[in-house]
Short mmCIF file of C-alpha atoms in Angstrom, two decimals:
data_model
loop_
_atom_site.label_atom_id
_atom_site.label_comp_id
_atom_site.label_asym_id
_atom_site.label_seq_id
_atom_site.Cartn_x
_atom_site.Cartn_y
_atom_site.Cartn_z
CA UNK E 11 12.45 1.33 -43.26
CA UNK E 12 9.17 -0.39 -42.71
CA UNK E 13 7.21 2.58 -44.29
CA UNK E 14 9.59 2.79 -47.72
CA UNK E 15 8.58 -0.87 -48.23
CA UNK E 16 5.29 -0.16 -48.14
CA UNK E 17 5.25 2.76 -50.81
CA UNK E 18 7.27 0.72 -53.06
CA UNK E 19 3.94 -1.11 -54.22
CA UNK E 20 1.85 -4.69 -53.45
CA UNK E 21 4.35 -7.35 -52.20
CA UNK E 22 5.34 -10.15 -54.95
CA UNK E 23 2.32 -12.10 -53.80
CA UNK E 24 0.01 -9.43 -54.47
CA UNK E 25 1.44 -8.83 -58.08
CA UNK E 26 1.60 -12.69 -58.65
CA UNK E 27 -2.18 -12.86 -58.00
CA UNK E 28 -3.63 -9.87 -59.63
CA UNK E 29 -1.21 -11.31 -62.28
CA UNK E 30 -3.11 -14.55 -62.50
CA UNK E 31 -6.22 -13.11 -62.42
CA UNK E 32 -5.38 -11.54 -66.00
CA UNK E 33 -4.21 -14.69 -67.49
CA UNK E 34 -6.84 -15.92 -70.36
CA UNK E 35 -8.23 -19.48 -69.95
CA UNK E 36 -7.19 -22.31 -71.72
CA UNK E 37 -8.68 -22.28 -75.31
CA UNK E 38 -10.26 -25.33 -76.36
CA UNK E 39 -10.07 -27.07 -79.76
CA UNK E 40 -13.15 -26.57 -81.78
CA UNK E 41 -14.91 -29.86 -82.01
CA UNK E 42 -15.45 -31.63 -85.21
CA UNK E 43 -18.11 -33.27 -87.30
CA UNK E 44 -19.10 -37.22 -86.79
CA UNK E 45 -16.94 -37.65 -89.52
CA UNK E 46 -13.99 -36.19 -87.87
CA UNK E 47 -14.91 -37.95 -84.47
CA UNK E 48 -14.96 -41.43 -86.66
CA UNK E 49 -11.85 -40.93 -88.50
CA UNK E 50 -10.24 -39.83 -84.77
CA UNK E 51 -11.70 -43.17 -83.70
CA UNK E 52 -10.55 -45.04 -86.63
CA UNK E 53 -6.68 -43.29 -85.64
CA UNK E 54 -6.80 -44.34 -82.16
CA UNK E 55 -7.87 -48.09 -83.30
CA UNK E 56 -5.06 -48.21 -85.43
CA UNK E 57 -2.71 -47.00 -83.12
CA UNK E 58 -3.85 -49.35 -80.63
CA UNK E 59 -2.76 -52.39 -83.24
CA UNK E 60 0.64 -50.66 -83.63
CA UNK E 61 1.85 -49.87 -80.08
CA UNK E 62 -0.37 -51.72 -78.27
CA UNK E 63 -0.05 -55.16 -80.03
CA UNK E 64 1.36 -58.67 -78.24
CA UNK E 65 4.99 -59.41 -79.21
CA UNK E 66 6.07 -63.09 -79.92
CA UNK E 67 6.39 -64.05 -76.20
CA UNK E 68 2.59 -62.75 -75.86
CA UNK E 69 3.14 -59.40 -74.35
CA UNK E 70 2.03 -55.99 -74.85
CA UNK E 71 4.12 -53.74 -72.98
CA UNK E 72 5.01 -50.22 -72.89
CA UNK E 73 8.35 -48.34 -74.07
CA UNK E 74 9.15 -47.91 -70.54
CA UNK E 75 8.21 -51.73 -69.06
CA UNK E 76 9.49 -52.76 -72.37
CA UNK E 77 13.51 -52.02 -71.63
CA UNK E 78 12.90 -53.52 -68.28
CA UNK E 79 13.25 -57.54 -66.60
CA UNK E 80 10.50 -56.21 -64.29
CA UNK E 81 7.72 -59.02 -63.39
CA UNK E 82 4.52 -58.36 -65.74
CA UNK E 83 1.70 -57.44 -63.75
CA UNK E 84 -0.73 -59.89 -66.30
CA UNK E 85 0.78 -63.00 -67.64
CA UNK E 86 1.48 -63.47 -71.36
CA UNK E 87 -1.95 -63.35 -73.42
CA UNK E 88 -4.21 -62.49 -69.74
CA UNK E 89 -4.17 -58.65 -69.77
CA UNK E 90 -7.90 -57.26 -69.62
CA UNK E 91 -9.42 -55.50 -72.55
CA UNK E 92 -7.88 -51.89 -72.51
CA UNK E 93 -4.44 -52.90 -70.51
CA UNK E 94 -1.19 -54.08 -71.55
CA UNK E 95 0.72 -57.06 -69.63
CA UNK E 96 3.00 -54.58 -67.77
CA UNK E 97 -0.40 -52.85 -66.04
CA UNK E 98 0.25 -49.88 -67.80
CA UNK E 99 -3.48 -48.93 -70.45
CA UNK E 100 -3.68 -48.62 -73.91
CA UNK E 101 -3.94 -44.44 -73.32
CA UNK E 102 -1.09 -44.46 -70.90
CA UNK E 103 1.37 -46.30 -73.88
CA UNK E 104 -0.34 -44.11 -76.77
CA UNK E 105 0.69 -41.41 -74.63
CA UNK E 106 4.22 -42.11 -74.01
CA UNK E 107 4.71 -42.76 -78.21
CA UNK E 108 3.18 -39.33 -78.54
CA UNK E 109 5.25 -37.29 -76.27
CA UNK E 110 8.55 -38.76 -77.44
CA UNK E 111 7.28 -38.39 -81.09
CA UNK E 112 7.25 -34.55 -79.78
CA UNK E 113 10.19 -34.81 -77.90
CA UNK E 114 9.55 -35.88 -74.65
CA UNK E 115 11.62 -38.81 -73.53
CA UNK E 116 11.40 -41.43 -76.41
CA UNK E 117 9.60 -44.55 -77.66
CA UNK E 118 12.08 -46.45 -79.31
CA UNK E 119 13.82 -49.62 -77.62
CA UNK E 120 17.48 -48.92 -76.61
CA UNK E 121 17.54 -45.51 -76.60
CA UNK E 122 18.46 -43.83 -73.20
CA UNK E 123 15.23 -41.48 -72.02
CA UNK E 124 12.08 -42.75 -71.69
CA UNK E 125 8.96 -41.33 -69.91
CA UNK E 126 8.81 -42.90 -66.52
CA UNK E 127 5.39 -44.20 -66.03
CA UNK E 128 5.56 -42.51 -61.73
CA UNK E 129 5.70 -39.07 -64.35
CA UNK E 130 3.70 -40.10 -67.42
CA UNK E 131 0.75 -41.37 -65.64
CA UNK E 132 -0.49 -38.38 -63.75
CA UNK E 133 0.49 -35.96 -66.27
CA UNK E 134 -1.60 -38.09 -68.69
CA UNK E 135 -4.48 -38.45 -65.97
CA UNK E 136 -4.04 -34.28 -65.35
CA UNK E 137 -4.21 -33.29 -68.89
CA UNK E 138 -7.24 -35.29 -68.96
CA UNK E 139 -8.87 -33.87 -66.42
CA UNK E 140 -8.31 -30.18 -67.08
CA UNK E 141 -8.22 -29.85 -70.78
CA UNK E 142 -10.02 -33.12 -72.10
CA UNK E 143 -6.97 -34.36 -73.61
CA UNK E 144 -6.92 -37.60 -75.89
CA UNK E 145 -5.07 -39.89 -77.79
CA UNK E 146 -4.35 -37.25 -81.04
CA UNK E 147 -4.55 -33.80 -79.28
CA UNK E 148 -0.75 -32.72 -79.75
CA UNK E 149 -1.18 -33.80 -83.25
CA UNK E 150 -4.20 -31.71 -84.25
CA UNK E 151 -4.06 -27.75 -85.54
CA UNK E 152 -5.09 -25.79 -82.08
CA UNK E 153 -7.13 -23.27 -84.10
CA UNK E 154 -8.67 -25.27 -86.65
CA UNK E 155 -8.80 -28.51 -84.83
CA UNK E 156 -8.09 -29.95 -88.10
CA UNK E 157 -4.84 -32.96 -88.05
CA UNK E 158 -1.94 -31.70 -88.83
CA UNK E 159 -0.09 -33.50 -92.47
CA UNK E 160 0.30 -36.97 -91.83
CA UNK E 161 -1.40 -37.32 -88.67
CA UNK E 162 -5.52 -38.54 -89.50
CA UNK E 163 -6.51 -41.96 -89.95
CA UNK E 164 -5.28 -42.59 -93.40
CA UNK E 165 -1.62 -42.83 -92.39
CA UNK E 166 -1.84 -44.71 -89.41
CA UNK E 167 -4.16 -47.43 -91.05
CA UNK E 168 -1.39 -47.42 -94.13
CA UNK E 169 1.46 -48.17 -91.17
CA UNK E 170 -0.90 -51.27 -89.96
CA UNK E 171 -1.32 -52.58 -93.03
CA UNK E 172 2.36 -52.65 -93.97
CA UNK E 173 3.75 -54.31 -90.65
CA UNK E 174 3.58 -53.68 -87.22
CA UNK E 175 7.12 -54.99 -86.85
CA UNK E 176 8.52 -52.88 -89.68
CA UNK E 177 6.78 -49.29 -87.83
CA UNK E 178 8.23 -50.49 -84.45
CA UNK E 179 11.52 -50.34 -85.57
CA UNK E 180 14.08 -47.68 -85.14
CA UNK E 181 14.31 -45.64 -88.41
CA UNK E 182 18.01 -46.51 -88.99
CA UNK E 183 17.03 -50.23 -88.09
CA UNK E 184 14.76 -49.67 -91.23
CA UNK E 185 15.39 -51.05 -94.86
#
């Protein structure tokens, strides 16, 4: 029996390996103009002011540390540039908003699945790492690198400029 094994072919290991050795490497997005990097800037800024901005007890917290009568880590109005009062940073809660925007957990106050920050923050800090991601990657065109509808700077500044309260809402909370 040992020799019939053998003339079947490589073991599983083998054919995972030579498998991986064929796969392509991760494509990047083609980077754009100084324009594009400033509008991507001014996108970021604005969704900093949305998500990121204190609420009327003087807190800026994240979806997840939001739903939660956890201690803050900062107290009301003494979080360091670049962090909110629950510990978590401005990337870390612009993260969260995009992944449930695409599924993934959700954003919104009261509903049930959020993204755990023990999950979101290494993902966030792996993703990072290997493919250079930032605040607006999911929400770009992978081959042109161009937003997709809706998603540049222009709509985001529009959303500050009407109310932070009234984009924080729940869309059936809307009127």
């Amino acid at each position: 029996m040992a020799g019939t094994s053998a003339a079947k072919g490589p073991s599983y290991g083998q054919q995972f390996q030579s498998a991986l050795g064929q796969l392509p490497s991760p494509v990047t997005t083609p980077v754009r103009s100084a324009a594009f990097q400033a509008e991507w800037k001014a996108r970021t800024e604005a969704r900093v002011r949305i998500f990121c901005s204190l609420n009327r007890a003087g807190n800026a917290l994240c979806a997840w540390h939001d739903s939660r009568r956890e201690r803050r880590t900062y107290p009301p109005r003494m979080a360091p540039a670049g962090y909110l009062n629950c510990g978590c940073t401005y990337e870390e809660a612009l993260f969260e908003e995009s992944l449930a925007r695409h599924g993934v957990g959700s954003y919104h106050p009261g509903e049930s699945v959020r993204m755990d920050p023990a999950l979101r923050n290494p993902l966030l800090k792996l993703l990072e790492r290997r493919y250079g991601y930032r605040d607006g990657d999911f929400e770009r065109d992978p081959i042109t690198g161009n937003w997709i509808e809706g998603e540049g700077a222009k709509p985001w500044e529009e959303k500050v400029m009407a109310g932070v309260s009234a984009s924080r809402r729940r869309p059936d909370e809307r009127r």
